[in-house]
CSV table of C-alpha atoms and ligand atoms in Angstrom, one decimal:
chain,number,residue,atom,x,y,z
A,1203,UNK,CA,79.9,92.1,80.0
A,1204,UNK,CA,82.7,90.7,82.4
A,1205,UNK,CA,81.6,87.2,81.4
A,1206,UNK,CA,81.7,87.5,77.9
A,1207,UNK,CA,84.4,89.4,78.1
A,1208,UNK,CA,85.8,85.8,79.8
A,1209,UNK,CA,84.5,83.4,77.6
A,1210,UNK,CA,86.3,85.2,74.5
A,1211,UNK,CA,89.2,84.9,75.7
A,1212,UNK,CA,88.5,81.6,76.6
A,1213,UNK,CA,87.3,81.3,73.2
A,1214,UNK,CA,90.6,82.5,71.6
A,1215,UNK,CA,92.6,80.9,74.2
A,1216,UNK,CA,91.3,77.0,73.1
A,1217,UNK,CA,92.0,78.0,69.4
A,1218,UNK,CA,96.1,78.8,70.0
A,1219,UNK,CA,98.5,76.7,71.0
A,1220,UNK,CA,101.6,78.6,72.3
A,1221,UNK,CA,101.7,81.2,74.3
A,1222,UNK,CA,104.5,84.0,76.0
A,1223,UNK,CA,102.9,85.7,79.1
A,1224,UNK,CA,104.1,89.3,79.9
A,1225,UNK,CA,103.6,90.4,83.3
A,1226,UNK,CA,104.4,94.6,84.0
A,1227,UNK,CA,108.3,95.3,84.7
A,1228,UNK,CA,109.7,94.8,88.2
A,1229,UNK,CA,106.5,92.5,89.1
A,1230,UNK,CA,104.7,92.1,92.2
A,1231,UNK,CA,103.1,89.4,93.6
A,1232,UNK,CA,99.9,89.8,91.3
A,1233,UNK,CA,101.5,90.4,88.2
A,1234,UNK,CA,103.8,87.2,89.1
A,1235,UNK,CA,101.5,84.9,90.9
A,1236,UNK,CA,98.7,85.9,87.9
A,1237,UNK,CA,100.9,84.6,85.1
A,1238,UNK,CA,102.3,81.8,87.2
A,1239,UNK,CA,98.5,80.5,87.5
A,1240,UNK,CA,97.4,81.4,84.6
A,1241,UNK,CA,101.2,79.7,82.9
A,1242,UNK,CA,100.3,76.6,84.9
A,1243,UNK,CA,96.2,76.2,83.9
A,1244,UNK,CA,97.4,76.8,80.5
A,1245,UNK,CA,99.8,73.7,80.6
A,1246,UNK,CA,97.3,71.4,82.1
A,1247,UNK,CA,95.5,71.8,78.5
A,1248,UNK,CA,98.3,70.7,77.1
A,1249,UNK,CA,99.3,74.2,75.7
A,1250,UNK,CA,103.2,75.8,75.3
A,1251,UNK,CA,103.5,78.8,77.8
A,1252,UNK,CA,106.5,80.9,78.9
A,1253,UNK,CA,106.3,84.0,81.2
A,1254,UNK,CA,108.9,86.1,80.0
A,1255,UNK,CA,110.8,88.4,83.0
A,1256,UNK,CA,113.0,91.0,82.1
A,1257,UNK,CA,113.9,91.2,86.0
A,1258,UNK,CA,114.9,88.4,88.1
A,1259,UNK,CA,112.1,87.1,90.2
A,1260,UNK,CA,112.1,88.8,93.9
A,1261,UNK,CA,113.6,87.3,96.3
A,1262,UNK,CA,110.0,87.4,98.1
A,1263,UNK,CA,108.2,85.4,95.4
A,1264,UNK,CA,110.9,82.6,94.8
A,1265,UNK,CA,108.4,80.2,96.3
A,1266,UNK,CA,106.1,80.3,93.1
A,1267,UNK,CA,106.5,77.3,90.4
A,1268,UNK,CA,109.0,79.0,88.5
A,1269,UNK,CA,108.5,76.0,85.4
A,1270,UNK,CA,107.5,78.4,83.0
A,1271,UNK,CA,109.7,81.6,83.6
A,1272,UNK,CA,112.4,82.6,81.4
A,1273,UNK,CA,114.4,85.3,82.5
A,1274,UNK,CA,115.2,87.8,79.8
A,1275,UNK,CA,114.0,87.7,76.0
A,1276,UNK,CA,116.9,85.9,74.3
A,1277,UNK,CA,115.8,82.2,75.2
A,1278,UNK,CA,112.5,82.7,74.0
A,1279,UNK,CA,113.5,84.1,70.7
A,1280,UNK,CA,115.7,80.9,70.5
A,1281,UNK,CA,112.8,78.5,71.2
A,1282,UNK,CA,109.8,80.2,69.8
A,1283,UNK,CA,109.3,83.4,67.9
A,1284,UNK,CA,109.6,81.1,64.9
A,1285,UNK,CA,106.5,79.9,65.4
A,1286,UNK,CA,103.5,82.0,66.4
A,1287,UNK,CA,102.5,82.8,69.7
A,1288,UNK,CA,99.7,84.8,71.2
A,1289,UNK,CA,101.0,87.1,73.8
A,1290,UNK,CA,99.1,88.0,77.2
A,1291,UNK,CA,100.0,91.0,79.1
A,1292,UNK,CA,99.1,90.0,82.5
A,1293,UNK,CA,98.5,92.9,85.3
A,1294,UNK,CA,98.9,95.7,82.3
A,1295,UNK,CA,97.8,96.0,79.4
A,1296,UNK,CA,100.1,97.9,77.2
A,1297,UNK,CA,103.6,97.7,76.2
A,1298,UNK,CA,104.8,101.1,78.3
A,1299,UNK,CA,104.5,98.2,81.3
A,1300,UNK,CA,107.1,95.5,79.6
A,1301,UNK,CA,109.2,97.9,77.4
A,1302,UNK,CA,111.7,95.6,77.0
A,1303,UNK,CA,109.5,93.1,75.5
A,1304,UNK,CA,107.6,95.3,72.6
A,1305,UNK,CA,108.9,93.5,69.4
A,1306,UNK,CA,107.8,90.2,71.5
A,1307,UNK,CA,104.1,91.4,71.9
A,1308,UNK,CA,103.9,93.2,68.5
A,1309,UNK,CA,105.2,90.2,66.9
A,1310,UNK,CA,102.4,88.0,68.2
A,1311,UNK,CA,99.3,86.7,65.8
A,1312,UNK,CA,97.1,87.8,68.9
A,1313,UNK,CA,97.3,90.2,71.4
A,1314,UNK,CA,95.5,89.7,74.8
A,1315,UNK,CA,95.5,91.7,78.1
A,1316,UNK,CA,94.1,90.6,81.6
A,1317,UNK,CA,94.2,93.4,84.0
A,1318,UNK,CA,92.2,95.3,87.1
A,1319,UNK,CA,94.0,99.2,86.7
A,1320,UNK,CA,91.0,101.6,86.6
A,1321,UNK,CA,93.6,103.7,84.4
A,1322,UNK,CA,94.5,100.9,82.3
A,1323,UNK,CA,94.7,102.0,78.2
A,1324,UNK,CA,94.4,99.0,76.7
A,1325,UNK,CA,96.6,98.3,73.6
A,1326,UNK,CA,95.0,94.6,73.0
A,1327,UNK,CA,93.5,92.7,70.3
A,1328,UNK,CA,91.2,91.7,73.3
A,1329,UNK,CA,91.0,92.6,76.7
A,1330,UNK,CA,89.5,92.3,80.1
A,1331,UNK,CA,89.9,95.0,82.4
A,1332,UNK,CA,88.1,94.6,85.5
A,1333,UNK,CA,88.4,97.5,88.6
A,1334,UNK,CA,86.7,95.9,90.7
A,1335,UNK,CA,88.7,93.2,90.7
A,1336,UNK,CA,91.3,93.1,94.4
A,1337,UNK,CA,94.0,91.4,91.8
A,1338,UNK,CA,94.4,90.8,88.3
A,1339,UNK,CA,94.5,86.9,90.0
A,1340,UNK,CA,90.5,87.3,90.8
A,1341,UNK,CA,89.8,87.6,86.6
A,1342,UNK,CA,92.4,85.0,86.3
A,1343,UNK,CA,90.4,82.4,89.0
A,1344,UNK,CA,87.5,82.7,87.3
A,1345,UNK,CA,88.8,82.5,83.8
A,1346,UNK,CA,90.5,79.1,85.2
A,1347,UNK,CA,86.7,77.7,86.3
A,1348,UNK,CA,85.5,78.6,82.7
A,1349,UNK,CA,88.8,76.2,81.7
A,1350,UNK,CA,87.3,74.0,84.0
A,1351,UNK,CA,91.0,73.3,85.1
A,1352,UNK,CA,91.4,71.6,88.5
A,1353,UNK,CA,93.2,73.9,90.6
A,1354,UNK,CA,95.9,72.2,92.3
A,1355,UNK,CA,98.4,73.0,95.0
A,1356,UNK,CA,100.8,74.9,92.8
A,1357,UNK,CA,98.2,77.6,91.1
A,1358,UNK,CA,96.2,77.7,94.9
A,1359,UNK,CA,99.3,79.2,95.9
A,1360,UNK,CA,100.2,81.5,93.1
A,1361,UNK,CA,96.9,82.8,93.5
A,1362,UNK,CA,96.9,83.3,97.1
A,1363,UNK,CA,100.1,85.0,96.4
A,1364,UNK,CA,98.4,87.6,94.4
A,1365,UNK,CA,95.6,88.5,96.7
A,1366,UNK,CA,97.8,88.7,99.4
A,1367,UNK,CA,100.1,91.1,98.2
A,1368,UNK,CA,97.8,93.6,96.0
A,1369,UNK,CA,95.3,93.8,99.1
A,1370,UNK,CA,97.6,94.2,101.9
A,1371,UNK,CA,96.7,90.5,103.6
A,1372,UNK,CA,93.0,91.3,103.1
A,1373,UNK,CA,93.3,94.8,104.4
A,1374,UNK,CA,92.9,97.4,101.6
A,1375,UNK,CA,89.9,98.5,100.4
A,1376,UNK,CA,89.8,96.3,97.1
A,1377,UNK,CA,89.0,93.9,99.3
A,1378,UNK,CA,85.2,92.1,98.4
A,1379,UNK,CA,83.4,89.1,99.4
A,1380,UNK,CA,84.7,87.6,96.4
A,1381,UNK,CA,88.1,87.8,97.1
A,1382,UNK,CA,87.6,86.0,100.2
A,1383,UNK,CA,85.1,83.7,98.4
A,1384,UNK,CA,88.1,83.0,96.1
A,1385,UNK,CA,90.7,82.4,99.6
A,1386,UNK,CA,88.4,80.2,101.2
A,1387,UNK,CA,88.6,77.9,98.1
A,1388,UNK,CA,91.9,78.4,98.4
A,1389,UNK,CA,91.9,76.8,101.6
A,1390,UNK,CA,90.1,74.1,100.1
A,1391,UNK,CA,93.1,72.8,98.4
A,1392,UNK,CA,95.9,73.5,101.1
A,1393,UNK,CA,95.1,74.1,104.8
A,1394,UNK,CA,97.2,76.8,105.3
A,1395,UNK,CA,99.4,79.3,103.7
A,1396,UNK,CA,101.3,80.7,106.6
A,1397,UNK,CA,104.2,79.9,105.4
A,1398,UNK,CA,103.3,80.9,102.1
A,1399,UNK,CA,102.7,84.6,104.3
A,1400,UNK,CA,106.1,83.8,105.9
A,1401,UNK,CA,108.0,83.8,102.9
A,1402,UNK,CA,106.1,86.8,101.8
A,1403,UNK,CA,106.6,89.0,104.3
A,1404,UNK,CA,109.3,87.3,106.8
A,1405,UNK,CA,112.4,87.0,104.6
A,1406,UNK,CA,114.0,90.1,105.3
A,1407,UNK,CA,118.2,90.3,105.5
A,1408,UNK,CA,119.5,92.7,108.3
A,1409,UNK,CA,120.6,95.0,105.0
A,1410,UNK,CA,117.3,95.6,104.4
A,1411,UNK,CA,116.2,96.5,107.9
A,1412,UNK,CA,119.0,98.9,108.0
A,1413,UNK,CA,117.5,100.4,104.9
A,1414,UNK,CA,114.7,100.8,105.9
A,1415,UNK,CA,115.6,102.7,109.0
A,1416,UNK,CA,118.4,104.6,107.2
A,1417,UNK,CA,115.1,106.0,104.4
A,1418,UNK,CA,112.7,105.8,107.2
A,1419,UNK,CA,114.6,108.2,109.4
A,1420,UNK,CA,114.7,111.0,106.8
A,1421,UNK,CA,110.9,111.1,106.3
A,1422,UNK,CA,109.9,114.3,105.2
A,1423,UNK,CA,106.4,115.4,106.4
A,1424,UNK,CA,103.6,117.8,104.2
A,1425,UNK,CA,100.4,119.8,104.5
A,1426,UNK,CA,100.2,119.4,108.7
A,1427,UNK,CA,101.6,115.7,108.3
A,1428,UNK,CA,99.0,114.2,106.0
A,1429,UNK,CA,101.6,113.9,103.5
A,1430,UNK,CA,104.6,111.7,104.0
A,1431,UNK,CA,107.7,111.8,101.8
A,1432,UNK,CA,110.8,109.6,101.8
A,1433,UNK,CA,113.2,108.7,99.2
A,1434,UNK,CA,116.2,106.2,98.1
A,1435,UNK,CA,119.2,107.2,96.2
A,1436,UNK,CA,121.1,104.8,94.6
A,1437,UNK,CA,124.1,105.1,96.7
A,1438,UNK,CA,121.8,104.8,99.8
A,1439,UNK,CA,120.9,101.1,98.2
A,1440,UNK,CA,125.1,100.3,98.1
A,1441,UNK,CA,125.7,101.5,101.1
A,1442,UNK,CA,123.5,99.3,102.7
A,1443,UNK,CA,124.3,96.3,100.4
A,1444,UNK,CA,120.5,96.6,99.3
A,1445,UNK,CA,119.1,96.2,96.0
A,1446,UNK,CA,115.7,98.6,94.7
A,1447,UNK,CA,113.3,95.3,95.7
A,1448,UNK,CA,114.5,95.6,99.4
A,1449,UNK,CA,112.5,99.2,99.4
A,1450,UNK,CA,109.7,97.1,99.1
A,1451,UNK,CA,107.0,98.2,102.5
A,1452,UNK,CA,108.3,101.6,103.1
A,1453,UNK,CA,105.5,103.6,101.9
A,1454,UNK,CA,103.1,100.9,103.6
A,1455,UNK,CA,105.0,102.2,106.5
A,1456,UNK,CA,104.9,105.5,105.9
A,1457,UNK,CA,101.2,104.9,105.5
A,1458,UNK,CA,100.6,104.0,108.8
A,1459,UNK,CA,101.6,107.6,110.1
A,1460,UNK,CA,98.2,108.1,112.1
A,1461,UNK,CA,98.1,111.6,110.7
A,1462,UNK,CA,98.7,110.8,107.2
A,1463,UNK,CA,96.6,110.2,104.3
A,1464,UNK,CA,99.3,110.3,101.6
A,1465,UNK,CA,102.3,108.5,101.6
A,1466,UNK,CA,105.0,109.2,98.7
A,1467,UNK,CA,108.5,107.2,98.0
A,1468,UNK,CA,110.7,108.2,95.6
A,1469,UNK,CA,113.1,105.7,94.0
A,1470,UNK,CA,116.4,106.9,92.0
A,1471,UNK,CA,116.7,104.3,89.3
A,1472,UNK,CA,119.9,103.4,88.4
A,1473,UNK,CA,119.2,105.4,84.8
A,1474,UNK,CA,118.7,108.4,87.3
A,1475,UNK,CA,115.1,108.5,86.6
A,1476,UNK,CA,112.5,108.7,89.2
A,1477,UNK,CA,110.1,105.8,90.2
A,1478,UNK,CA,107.4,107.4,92.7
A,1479,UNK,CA,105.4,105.4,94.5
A,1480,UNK,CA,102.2,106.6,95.9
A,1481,UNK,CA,99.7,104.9,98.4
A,1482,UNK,CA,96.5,106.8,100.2
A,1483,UNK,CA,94.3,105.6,103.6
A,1484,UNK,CA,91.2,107.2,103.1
A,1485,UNK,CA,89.8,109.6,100.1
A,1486,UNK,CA,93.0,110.9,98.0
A,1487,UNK,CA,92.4,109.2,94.4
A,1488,UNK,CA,96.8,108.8,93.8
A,1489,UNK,CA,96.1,107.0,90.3
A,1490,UNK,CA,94.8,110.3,89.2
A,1491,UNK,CA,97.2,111.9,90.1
A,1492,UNK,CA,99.8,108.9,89.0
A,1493,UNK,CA,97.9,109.6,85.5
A,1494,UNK,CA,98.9,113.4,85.0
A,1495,UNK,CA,102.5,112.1,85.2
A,1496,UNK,CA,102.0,109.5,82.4
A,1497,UNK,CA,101.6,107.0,85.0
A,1498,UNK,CA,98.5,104.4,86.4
A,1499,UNK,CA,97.4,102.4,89.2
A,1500,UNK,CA,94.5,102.2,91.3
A,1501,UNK,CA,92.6,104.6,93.7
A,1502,UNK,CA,94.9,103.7,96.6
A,1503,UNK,CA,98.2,102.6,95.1
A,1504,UNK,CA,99.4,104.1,92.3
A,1505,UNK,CA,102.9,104.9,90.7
A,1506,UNK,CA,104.9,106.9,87.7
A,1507,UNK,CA,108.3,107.2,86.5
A,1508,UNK,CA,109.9,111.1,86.2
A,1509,UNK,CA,112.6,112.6,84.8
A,1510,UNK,CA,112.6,115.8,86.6
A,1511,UNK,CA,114.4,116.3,89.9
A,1512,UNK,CA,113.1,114.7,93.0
A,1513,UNK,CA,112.6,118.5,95.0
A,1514,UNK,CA,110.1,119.3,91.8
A,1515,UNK,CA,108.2,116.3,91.8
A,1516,UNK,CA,107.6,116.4,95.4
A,1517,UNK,CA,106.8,120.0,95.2
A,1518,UNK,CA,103.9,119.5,91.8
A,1519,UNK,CA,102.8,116.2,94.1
A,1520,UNK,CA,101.9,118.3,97.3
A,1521,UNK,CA,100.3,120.9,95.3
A,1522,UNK,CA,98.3,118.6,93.6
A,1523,UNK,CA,97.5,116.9,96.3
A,1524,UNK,CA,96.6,119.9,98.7
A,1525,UNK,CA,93.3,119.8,96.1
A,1526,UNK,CA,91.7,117.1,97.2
A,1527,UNK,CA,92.5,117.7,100.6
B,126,AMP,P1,104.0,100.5,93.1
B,126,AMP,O1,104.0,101.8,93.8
B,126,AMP,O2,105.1,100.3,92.1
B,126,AMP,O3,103.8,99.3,94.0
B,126,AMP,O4,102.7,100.6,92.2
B,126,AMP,C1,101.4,100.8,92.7
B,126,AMP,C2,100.3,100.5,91.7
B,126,AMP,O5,100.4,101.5,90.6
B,126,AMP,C3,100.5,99.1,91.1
B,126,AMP,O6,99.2,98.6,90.8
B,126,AMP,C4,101.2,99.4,89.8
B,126,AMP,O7,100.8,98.5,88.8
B,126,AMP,C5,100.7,100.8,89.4
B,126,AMP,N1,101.8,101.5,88.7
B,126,AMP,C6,103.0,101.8,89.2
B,126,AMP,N2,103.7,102.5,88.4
B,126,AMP,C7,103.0,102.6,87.2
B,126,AMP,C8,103.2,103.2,86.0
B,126,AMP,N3,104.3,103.8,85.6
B,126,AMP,N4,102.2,103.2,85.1
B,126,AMP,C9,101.0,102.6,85.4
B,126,AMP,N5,100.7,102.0,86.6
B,126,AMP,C10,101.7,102.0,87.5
B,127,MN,MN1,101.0,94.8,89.8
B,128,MN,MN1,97.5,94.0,90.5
């Protein structure tokens, strides 16, 4: 099934020749690195490919080939959308991922979607959605060998990028023999990627240090500390001269409580809504939980946006969670 489902979109892949790529809002290493290896395969056949971003890449991810990323939908309509495109939501699979960027994939003659969520709702022409897949990058390495595109220094490392971030450095529990099958061919092409983990994970400014410590400090603890809550107000973010991407890794830390199983961040957006962010150690499925509140993910990492005040989402989340406990 996952092979076919491959080769069609192979199929309808050779038969096109531009393309927009539209990995999920405020992307991650996977959604980025994905479309950035996917963007550069694509242009070795000689095909027209833009990844459009409606954020600016994160600072932690400026060392991918950023040759195809336009920033914001206006230079695309400029270049392209007279001519027709097929569209490939990369990570997702539906336009509640890339709001900004509906009229872009309703407007295209195809729409594809390449994406690993187990609570993915596809809204596709044609899909692949593979769970068992660490990334969204592992469906996207093996749809590169059915290309039969060489892949070179610049995609080894948008890959790389990918796994590295959606498992944890090869810790979670995605983690398969083929996603290290798919590293140590990596490692074929470039005989390291510290630094590639250095720019990851070791960029950090002193602001965001102090952030962390300042959100860290006020960590609320649940159901005889298996539950750990911490949150970030938007005027904690300018008084520490942060921006939203600098909470990136504090409920990883928060994880790491021995005692806890789930760990909850909640993120006032700057529209006053709620972005919670949800990750689990052991048997707590958060993307079912992620899913009552309109939202997605995967068994250990999951998230969802909320309107309602942070003391009632944390309260429905604990209650919630105290069932599967
Ligand atoms: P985050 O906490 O933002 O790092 O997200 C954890 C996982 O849940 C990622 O795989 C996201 O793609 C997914 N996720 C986060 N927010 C949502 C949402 N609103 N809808 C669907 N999936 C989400
Ligand atoms: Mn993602
Ligand atoms: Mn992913």
């Amino acid at each position: 099934m996952y092979l076919e489902q491959l080769k069609e979109i192979k199929n309808l892949i050779l038969q096109n020749d531009n393309f927009v790529l539209l990995p999920h809002v405020r992307p991650d290493g996977d959604a980025l690195g994905s479309s950035v290896a996917l963007a550069l395969s694509l242009a070795k056949m000689n095909k027209n490919v833009k990844i459009l971003l409606n954020d600016k890449v994160p600072n932690n991810l400026t060392h991918l080939d950023n040759s195809c990323i336009v920033v914001e939908s206006l230079d695309i309509e400029s270049q392209w959308l007279t001519e027709s495109y097929v569209a490939i939501a990369v990570d997702c699979s539906d336009i509640t991922r890339f709001p900004a960027f509906e009229g872009v994939y309703n407007e295209a003659i195809l729409r594809l979607a390449i994406d690993h969520h187990k609570t993915a709702m596809p809204d596709a022409d044609y899909y692949v959605v593979e769970p068992k897949a660490a990334a969204t990058a592992e469906i996207i390495f093996d749809l590169i060998k059915e290309f039969e595109v060489k892949i070179d220094e610049l995609i080894a490392i948008a890959i790389y990028t990918a796994l590295a971030t959606d498992t944890g450095n090869f810790t979670y529990s995605n983690v398969t023999t083929k996603t290290h099958q798919i590293a140590s061919e990596l490692y074929e092409i470039r005989d390291t990627f510290d630094d590639i983990n250095n720019h990851i994970y070791s960029t950090d400014t002193v602001q965001k240090i102090k952030l962390h410590s300042e959100v860290l400090s006020r960590t609320n603890m649940f159901l005889r500390n298996r539950v750990a809550v911490a949150s970030i107000s938007q005027e904690q973010l300018i008084e520490c001269g942060c921006e939203m991407q600098d909470s990136e890794g504090i409920v990883e830390k928060l994880r790491k409580i021995y005692t806890v199983e789930v760990a909850i961040l909640l993120k006032e957006e700057e529209d006053k809504k709620i972005k919670v962010s949800m990750r689990s150690k052991n048997f707590v499925d958060v993307a079912r939980i992620a899913q009552k509140f309109g939202g997605g993910g995967h068994t250990r990492a999951a998230g969802f946006s909320s309107e309602l005040p942070r003391h009632d989402i944390v309260k429905m989340l604990v209650e919630d969670i105290k069932k599967q406990f």
